[in-house]
mmCIF file of C-alpha atoms and ligand atoms in Angstrom:
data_model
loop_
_atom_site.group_PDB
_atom_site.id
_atom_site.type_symbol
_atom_site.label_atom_id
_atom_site.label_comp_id
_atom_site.label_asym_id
_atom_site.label_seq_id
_atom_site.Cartn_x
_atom_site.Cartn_y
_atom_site.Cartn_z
ATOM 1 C CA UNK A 1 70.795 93.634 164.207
ATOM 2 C CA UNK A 2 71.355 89.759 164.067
ATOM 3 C CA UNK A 3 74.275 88.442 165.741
ATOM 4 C CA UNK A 4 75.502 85.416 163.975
ATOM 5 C CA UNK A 5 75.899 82.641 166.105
ATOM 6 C CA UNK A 6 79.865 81.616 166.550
ATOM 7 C CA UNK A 7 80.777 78.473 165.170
ATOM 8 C CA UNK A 8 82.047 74.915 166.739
ATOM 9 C CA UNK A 9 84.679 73.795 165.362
ATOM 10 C CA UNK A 10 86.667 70.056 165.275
ATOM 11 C CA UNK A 11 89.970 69.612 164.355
ATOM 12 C CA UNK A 12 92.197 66.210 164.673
ATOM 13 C CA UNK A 13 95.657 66.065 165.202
ATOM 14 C CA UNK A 14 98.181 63.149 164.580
ATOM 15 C CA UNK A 15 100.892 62.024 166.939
ATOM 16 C CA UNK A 16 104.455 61.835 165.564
ATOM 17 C CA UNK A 17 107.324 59.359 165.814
ATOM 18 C CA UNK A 18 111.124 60.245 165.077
ATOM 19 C CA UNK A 19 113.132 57.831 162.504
ATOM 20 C CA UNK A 20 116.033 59.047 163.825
ATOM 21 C CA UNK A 21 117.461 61.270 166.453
ATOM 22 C CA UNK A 22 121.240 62.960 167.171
ATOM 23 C CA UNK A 23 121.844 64.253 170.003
ATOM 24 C CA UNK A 24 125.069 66.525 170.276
ATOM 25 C CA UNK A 25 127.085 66.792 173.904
ATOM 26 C CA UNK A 26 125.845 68.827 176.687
ATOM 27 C CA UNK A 27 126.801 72.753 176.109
ATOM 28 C CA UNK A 28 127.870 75.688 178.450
ATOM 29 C CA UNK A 29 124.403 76.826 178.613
ATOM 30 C CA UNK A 30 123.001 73.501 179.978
ATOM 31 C CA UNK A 31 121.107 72.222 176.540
ATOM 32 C CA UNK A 32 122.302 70.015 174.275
ATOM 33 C CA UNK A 33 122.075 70.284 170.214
ATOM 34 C CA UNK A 34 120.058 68.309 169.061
ATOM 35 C CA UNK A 35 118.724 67.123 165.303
ATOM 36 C CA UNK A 36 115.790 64.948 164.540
ATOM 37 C CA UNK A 37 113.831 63.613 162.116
ATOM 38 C CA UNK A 38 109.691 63.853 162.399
ATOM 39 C CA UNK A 39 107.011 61.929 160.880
ATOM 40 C CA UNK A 40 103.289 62.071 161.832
ATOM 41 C CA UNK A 41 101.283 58.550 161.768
ATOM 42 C CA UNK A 42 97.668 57.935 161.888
ATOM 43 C CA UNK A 43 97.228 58.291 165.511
ATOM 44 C CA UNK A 44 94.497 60.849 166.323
ATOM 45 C CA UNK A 45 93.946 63.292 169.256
ATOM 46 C CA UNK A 46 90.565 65.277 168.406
ATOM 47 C CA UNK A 47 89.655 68.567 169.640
ATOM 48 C CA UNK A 48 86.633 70.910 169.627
ATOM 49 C CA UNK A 49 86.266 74.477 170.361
ATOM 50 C CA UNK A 50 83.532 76.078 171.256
ATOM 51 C CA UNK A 51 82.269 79.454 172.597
ATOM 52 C CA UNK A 52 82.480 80.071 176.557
ATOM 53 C CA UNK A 53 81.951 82.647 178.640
ATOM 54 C CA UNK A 54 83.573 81.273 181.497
ATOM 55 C CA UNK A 55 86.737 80.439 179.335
ATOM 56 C CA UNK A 56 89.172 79.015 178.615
ATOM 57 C CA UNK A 57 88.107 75.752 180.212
ATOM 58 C CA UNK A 58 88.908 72.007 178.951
ATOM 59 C CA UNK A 59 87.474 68.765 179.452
ATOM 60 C CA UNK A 60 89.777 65.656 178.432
ATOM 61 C CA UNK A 61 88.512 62.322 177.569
ATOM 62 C CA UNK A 62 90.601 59.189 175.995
ATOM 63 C CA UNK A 63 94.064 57.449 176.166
ATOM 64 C CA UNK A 64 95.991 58.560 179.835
ATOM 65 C CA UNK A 65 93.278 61.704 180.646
ATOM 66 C CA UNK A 66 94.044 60.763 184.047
ATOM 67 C CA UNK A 67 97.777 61.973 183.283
ATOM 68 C CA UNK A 68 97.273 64.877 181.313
ATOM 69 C CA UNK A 69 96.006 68.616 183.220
ATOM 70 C CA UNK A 70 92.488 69.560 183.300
ATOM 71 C CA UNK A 71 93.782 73.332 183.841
ATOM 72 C CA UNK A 72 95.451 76.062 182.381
ATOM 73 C CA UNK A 73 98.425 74.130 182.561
ATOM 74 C CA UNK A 74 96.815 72.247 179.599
ATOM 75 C CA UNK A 75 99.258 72.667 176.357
ATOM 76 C CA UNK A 76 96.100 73.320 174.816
ATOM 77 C CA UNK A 77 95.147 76.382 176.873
ATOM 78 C CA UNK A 78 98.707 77.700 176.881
ATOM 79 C CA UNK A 79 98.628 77.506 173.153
ATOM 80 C CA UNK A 80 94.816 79.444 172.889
ATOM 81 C CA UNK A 81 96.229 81.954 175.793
ATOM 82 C CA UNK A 82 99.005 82.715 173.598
ATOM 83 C CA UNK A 83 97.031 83.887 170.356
ATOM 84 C CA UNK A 84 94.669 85.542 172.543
ATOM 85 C CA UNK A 85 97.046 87.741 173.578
ATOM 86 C CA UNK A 86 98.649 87.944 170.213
ATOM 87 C CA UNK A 87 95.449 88.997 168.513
ATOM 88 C CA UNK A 88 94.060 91.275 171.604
ATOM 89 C CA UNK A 89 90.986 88.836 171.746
ATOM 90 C CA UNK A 90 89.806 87.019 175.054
ATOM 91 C CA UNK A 91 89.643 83.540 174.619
ATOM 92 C CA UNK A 92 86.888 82.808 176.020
ATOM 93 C CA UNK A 93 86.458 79.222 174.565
ATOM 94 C CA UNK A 94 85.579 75.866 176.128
ATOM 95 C CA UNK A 95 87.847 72.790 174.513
ATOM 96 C CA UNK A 96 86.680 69.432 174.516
ATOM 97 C CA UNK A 97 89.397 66.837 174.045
ATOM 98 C CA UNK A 98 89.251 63.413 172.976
ATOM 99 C CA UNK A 99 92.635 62.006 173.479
ATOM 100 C CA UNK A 100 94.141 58.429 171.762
ATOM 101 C CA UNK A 101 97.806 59.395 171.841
ATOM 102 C CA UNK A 102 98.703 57.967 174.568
ATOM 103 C CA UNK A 103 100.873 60.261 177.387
ATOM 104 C CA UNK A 104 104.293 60.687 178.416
ATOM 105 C CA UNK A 105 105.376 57.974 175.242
ATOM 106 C CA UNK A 106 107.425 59.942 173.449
ATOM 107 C CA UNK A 107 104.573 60.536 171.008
ATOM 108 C CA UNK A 108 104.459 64.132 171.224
ATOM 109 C CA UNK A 109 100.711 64.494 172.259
ATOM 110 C CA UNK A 110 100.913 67.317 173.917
ATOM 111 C CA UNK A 111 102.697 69.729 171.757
ATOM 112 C CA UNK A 112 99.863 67.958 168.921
ATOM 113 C CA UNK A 113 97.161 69.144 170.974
ATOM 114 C CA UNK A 114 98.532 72.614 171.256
ATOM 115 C CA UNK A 115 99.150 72.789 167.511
ATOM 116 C CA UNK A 116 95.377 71.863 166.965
ATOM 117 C CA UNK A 117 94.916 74.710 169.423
ATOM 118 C CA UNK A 118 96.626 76.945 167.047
ATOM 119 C CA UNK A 119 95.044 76.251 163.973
ATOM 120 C CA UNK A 120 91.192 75.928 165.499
ATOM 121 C CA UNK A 121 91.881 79.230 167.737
ATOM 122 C CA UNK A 122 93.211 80.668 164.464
ATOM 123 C CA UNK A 123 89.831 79.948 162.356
ATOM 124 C CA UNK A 124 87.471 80.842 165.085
ATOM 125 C CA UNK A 125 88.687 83.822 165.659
ATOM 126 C CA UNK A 126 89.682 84.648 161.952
ATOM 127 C CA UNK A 127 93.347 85.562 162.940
ATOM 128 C CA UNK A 128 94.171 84.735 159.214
ATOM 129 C CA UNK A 129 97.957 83.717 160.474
ATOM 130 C CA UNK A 130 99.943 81.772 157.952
ATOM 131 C CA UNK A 131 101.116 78.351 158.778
ATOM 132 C CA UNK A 132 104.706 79.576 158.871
ATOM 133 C CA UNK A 133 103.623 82.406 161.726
ATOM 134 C CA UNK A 134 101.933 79.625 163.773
ATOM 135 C CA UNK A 135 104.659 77.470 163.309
ATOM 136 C CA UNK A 136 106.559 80.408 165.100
ATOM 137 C CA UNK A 137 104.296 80.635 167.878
ATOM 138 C CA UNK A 138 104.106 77.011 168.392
ATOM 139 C CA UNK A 139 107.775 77.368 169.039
ATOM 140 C CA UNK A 140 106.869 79.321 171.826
ATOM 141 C CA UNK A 141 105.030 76.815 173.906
ATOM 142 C CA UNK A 142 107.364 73.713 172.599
ATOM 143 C CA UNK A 143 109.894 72.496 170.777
ATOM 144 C CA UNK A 144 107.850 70.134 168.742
ATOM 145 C CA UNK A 145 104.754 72.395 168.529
ATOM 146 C CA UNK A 146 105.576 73.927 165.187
ATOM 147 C CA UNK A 147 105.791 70.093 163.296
ATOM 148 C CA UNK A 148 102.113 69.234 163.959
ATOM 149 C CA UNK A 149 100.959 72.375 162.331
ATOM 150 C CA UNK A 150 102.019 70.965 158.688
ATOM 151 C CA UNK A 151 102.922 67.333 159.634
ATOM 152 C CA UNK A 152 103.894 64.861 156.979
ATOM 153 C CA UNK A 153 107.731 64.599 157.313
ATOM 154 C CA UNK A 154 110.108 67.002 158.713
ATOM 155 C CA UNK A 155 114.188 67.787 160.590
ATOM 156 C CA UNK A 156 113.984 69.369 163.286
ATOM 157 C CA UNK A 157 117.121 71.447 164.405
ATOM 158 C CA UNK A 158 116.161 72.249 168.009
ATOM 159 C CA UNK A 159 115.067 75.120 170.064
ATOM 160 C CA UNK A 160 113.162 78.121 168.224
ATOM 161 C CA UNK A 161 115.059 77.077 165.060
ATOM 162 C CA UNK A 162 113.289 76.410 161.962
ATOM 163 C CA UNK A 163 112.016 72.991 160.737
ATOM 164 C CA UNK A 164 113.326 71.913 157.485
ATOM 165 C CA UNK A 165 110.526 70.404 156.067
ATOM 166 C CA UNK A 166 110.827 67.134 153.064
ATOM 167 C CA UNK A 167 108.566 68.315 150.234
ATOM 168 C CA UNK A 168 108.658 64.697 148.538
ATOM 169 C CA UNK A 169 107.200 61.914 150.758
ATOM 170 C CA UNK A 170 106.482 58.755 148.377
ATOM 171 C CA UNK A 171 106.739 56.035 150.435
ATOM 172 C CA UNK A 172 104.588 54.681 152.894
ATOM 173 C CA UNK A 173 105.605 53.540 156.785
ATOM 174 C CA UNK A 174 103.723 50.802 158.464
ATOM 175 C CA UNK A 175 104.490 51.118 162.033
ATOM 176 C CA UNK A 176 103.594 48.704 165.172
ATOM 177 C CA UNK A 177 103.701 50.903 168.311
ATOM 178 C CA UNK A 178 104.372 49.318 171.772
ATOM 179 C CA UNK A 179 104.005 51.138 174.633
ATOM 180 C CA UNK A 180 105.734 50.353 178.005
ATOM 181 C CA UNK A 181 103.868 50.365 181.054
ATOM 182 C CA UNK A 182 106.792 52.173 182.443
ATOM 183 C CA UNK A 183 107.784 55.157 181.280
ATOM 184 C CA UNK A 184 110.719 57.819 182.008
ATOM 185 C CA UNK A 185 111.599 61.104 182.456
ATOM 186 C CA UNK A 186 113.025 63.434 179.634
ATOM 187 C CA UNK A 187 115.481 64.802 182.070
ATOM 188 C CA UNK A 188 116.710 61.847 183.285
ATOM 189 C CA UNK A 189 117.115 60.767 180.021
ATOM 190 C CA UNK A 190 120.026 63.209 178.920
ATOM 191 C CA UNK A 191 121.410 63.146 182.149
ATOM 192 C CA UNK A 192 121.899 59.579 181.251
ATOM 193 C CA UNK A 193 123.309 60.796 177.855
ATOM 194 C CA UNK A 194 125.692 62.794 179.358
ATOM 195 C CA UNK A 195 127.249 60.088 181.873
ATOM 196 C CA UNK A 196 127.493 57.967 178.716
ATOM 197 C CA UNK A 197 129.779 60.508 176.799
ATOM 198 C CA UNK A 198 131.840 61.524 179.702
ATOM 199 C CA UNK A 199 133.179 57.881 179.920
ATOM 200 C CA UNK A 200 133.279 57.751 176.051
ATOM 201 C CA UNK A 201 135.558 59.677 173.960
ATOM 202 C CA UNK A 202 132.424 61.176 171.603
ATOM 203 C CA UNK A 203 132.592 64.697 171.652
ATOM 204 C CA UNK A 204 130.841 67.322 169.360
ATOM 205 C CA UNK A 205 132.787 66.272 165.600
ATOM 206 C CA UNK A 206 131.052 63.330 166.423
ATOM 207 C CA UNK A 207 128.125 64.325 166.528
ATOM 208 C CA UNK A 208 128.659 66.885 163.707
ATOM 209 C CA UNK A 209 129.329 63.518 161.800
ATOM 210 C CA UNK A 210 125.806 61.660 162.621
ATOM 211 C CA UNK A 211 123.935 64.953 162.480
ATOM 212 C CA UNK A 212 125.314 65.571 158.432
ATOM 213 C CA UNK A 213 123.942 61.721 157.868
ATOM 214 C CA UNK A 214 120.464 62.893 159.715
ATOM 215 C CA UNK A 215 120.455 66.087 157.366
ATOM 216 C CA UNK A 216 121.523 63.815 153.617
ATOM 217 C CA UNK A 217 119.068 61.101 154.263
ATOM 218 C CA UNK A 218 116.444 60.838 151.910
ATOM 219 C CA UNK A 219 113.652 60.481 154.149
ATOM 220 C CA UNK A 220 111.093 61.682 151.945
ATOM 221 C CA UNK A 221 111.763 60.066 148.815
ATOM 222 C CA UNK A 222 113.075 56.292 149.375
ATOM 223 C CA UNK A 223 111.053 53.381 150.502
ATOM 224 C CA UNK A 224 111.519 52.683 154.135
ATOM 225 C CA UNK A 225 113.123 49.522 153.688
ATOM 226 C CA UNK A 226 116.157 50.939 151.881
ATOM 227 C CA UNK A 227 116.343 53.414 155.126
ATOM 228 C CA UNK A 228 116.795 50.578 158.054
ATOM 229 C CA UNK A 229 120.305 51.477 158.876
ATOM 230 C CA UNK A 230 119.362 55.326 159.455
ATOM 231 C CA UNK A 231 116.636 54.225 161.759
ATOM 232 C CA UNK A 232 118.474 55.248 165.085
ATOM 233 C CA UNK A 233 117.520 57.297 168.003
ATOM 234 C CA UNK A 234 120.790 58.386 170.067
ATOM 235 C CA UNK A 235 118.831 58.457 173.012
ATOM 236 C CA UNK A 236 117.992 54.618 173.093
ATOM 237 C CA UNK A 237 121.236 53.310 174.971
ATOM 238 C CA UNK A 238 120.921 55.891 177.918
ATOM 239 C CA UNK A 239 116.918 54.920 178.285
ATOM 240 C CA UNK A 240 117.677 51.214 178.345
ATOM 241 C CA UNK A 241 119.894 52.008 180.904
ATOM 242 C CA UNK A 242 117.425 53.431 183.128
ATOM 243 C CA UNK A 243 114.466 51.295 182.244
ATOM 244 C CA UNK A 244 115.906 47.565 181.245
ATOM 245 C CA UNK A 245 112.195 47.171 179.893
ATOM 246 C CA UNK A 246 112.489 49.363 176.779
ATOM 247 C CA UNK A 247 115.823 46.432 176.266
ATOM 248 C CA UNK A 248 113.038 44.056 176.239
ATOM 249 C CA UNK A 249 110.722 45.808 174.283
ATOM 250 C CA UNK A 250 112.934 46.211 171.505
ATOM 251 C CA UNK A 251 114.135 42.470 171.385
ATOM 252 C CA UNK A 252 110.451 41.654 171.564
ATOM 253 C CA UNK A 253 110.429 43.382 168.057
ATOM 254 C CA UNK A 254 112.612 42.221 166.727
ATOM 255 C CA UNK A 255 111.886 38.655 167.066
ATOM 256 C CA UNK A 256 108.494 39.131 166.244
ATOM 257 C CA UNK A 257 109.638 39.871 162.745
ATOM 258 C CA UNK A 258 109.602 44.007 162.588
ATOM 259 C CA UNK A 259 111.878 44.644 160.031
ATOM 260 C CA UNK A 260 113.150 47.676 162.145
ATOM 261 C CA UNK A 261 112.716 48.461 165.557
ATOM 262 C CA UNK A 262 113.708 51.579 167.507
ATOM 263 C CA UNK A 263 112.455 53.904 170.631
ATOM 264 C CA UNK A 264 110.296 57.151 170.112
ATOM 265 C CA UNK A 265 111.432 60.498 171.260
ATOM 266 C CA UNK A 266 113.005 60.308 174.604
ATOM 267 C CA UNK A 267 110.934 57.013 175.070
ATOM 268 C CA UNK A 268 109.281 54.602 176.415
ATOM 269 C CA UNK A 269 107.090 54.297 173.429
ATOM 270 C CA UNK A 270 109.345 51.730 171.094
ATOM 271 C CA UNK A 271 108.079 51.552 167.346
ATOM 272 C CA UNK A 272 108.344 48.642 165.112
ATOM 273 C CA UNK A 273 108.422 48.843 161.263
ATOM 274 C CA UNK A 274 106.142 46.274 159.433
ATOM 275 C CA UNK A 275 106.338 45.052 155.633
ATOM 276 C CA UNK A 276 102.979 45.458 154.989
ATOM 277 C CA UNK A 277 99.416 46.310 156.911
ATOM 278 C CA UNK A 278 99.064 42.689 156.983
ATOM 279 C CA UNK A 279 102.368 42.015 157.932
ATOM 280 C CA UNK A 280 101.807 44.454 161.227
ATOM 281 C CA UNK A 281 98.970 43.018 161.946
ATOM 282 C CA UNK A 282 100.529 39.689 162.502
ATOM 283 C CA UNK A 283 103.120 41.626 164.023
ATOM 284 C CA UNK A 284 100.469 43.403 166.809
ATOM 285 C CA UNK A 285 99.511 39.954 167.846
ATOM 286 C CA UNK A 286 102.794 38.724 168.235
ATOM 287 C CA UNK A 287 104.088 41.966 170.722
ATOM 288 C CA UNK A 288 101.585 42.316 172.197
ATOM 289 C CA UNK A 289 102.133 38.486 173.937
ATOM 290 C CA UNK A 290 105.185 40.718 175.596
ATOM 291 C CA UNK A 291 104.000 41.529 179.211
ATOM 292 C CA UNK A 292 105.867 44.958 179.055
ATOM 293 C CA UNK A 293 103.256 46.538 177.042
ATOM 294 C CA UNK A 294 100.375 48.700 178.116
ATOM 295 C CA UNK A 295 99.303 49.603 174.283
ATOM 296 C CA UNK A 296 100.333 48.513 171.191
ATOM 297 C CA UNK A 297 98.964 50.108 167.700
ATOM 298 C CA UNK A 298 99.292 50.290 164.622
ATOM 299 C CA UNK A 299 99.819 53.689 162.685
ATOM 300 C CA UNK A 300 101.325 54.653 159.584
ATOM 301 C CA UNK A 301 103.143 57.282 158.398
ATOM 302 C CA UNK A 302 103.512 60.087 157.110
ATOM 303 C CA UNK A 303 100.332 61.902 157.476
ATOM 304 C CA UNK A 304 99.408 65.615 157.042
ATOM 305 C CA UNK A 305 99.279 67.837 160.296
ATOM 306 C CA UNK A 306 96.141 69.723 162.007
ATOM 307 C CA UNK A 307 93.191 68.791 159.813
ATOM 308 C CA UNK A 308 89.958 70.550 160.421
ATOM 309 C CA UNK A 309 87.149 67.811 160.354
ATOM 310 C CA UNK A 310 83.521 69.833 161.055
ATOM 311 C CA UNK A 311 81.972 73.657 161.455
ATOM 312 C CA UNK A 312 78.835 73.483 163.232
ATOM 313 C CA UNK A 313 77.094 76.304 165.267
HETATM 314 P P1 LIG B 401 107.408 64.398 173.769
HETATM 315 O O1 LIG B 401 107.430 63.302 172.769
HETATM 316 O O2 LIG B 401 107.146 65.772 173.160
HETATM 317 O O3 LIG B 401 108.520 64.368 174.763
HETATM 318 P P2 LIG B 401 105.478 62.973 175.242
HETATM 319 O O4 LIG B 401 104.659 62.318 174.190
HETATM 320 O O5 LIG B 401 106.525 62.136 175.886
HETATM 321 O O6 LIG B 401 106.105 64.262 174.628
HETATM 322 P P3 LIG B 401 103.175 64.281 176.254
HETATM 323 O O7 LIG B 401 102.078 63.294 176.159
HETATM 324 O O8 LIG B 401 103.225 65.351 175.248
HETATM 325 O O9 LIG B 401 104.564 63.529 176.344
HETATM 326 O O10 LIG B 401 103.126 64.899 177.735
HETATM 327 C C1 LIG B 401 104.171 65.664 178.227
HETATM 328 C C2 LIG B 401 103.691 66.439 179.466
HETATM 329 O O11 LIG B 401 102.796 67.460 179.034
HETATM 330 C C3 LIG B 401 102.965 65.610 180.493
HETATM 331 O O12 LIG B 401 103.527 65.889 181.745
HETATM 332 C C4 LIG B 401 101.532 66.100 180.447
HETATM 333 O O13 LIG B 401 100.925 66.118 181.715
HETATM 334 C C5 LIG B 401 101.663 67.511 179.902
HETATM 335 N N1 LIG B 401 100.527 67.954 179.056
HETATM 336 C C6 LIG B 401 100.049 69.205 178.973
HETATM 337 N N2 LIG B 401 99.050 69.264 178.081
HETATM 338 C C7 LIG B 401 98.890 68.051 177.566
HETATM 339 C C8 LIG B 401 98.009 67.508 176.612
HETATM 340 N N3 LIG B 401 97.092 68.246 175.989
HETATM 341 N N4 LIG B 401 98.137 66.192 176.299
HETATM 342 C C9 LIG B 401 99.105 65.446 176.900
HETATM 343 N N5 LIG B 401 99.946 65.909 177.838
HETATM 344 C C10 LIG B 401 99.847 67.195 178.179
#
């Protein structure tokens, strides 16, 4: 009998940014509610699996490898460790990753890489798991995990609760991305958040207010220009607090000409919304004169999720 050899695989995986983000007041248990809005841009991790005895071992190339495990602490071996035991398979796979999202920016690379984890793990070992059950699993390993499985455009609710996902995405997004050479901790961030309520007289109608305007937008189905006023990340004012830099960064923006300008995630990465390709690539130039950049990009949004690019053997 002929064993047929097991097939490499490459998948790439886009990073995401948030248009908007609400973040309710701190709760009883110690988390906060939280709603968000997701889109994935044109900024590419790439991963390939193939077959190891030795596995599950990972090599990382690209953007910040120097910041991001080499181990089982890798997202991405958490994530094939997880449907290995789900499926009753070892996973005895070697990944190779080739990272551009940068680290730590608010860009979500991590939980991208274990979603591309997911879906290669998932063809190589023929798990035949919908998207909506790795979605679920995702949600296991990270709150943003489940997003990068489909991608495009999506609301995110929070903790292990289901994405609401926009079926009709017209328009495009032309985004400049400026990343700070300083970044900040997630932690520190709502901590931050929290001071700022306590001496403010927000509370949680408030933010049942602002999380109703997250959930009506049309995200999906007006052009981005008629959507500058929704572009607002609660978590801005508590990370230029911390880091006066991301205060800069913004400004920067905005005087370069980005019609819209607003921090990703729990920061530092700050992303700037152009007119055109054109018109970001004038605006590229122009930020990154600004000396409190380590990367700037330009992506565009929205994109599908996990794509599968090549089977070899
Ligand atoms: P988010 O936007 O979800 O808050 P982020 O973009 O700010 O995430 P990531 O790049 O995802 O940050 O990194 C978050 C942490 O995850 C880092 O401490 C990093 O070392 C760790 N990590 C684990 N696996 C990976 C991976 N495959 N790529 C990047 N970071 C990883």
């Amino acid at each position: 009998m002929t064993i047929s050899p097991l097939p490499t695989i490459t998948l790439k995986v886009p990073a995401k940014i948030n248009p908007q983000i609400r973040v309710g007041p701190l709760r009883q248990d110690g988390y906060h509610d939280i709603t968000l809005a997701y889109q994935a841009i044109s900024l590419y991790d790439t991963l390939t699996i193939s077959h190891n005895l030795e596995g599950p071992t990972i090599h990382v190339t690209g953007m910040d490898s120097d910041r991001v495990p080499h181990d089982e602490r890798n997202l991405v071996i958490k994530a094939a460790n997880l449907l290995a035991a789900r499926e009753g398979v070892e996973p005895r796979l070697h990944f190779e990753l080739a990272k551009c999202i940068p680290s730590e920016a608010g860009l979500g690379g991590g939980s991208a890489d274990a979603a591309a984890a997911l879906v290669g793990c998932n063809i190589i070992w023929k798990s035949n798991l919908t998207p909506g059950e790795l979605m679920d699993l995702g949600a296991h390993i990270g709150e943003d995990v489940p997003f990068f499985i489909e991608g495009m455009m999506a609301i995110g609710l929070g903790h292990k609760r289901p994405l609401i996902r926009l079926e009709t995405v017209e328009y495009k997004w032309t985004w400049v991305l400026g990343v700070p050479y300083r970044g900040l901790s997630t932690k520190a961030v709502f901590q931050e958040y929290d001071r700022i309520l306590e001496r403010t007289s927000s509370g949680e109608e408030d933010y049942l207010i602002r999380r109703q305007g997250c959930l009506e937008t049309s995200w999906g189905s007006c052009p981005p220009e008629e959507l500058l006023d929704a572009l607002e990340n609660d978590l801005e004012l508590p990370s230029m607090q911390l880091l006066p830099d991301i205060r800069i960064a913004l400004e920067a923006g905005r005087s370069a000409g980005a019609i819209a300008s607003l921090m990703s995630g729990s920061g530092s990465t700050c992303a700037f919304l152009a007119k055109s390709e054109g018109h970001a690539g004038l605006l590229k130039e122009e930020i990154q004169r600004n000396e409190v950049f380590r990367e700037v990009m330009v992506a565009s949004g929205p994109v599908q999720g996990v794509e599968l690019l090549e089977t070899g053997t």
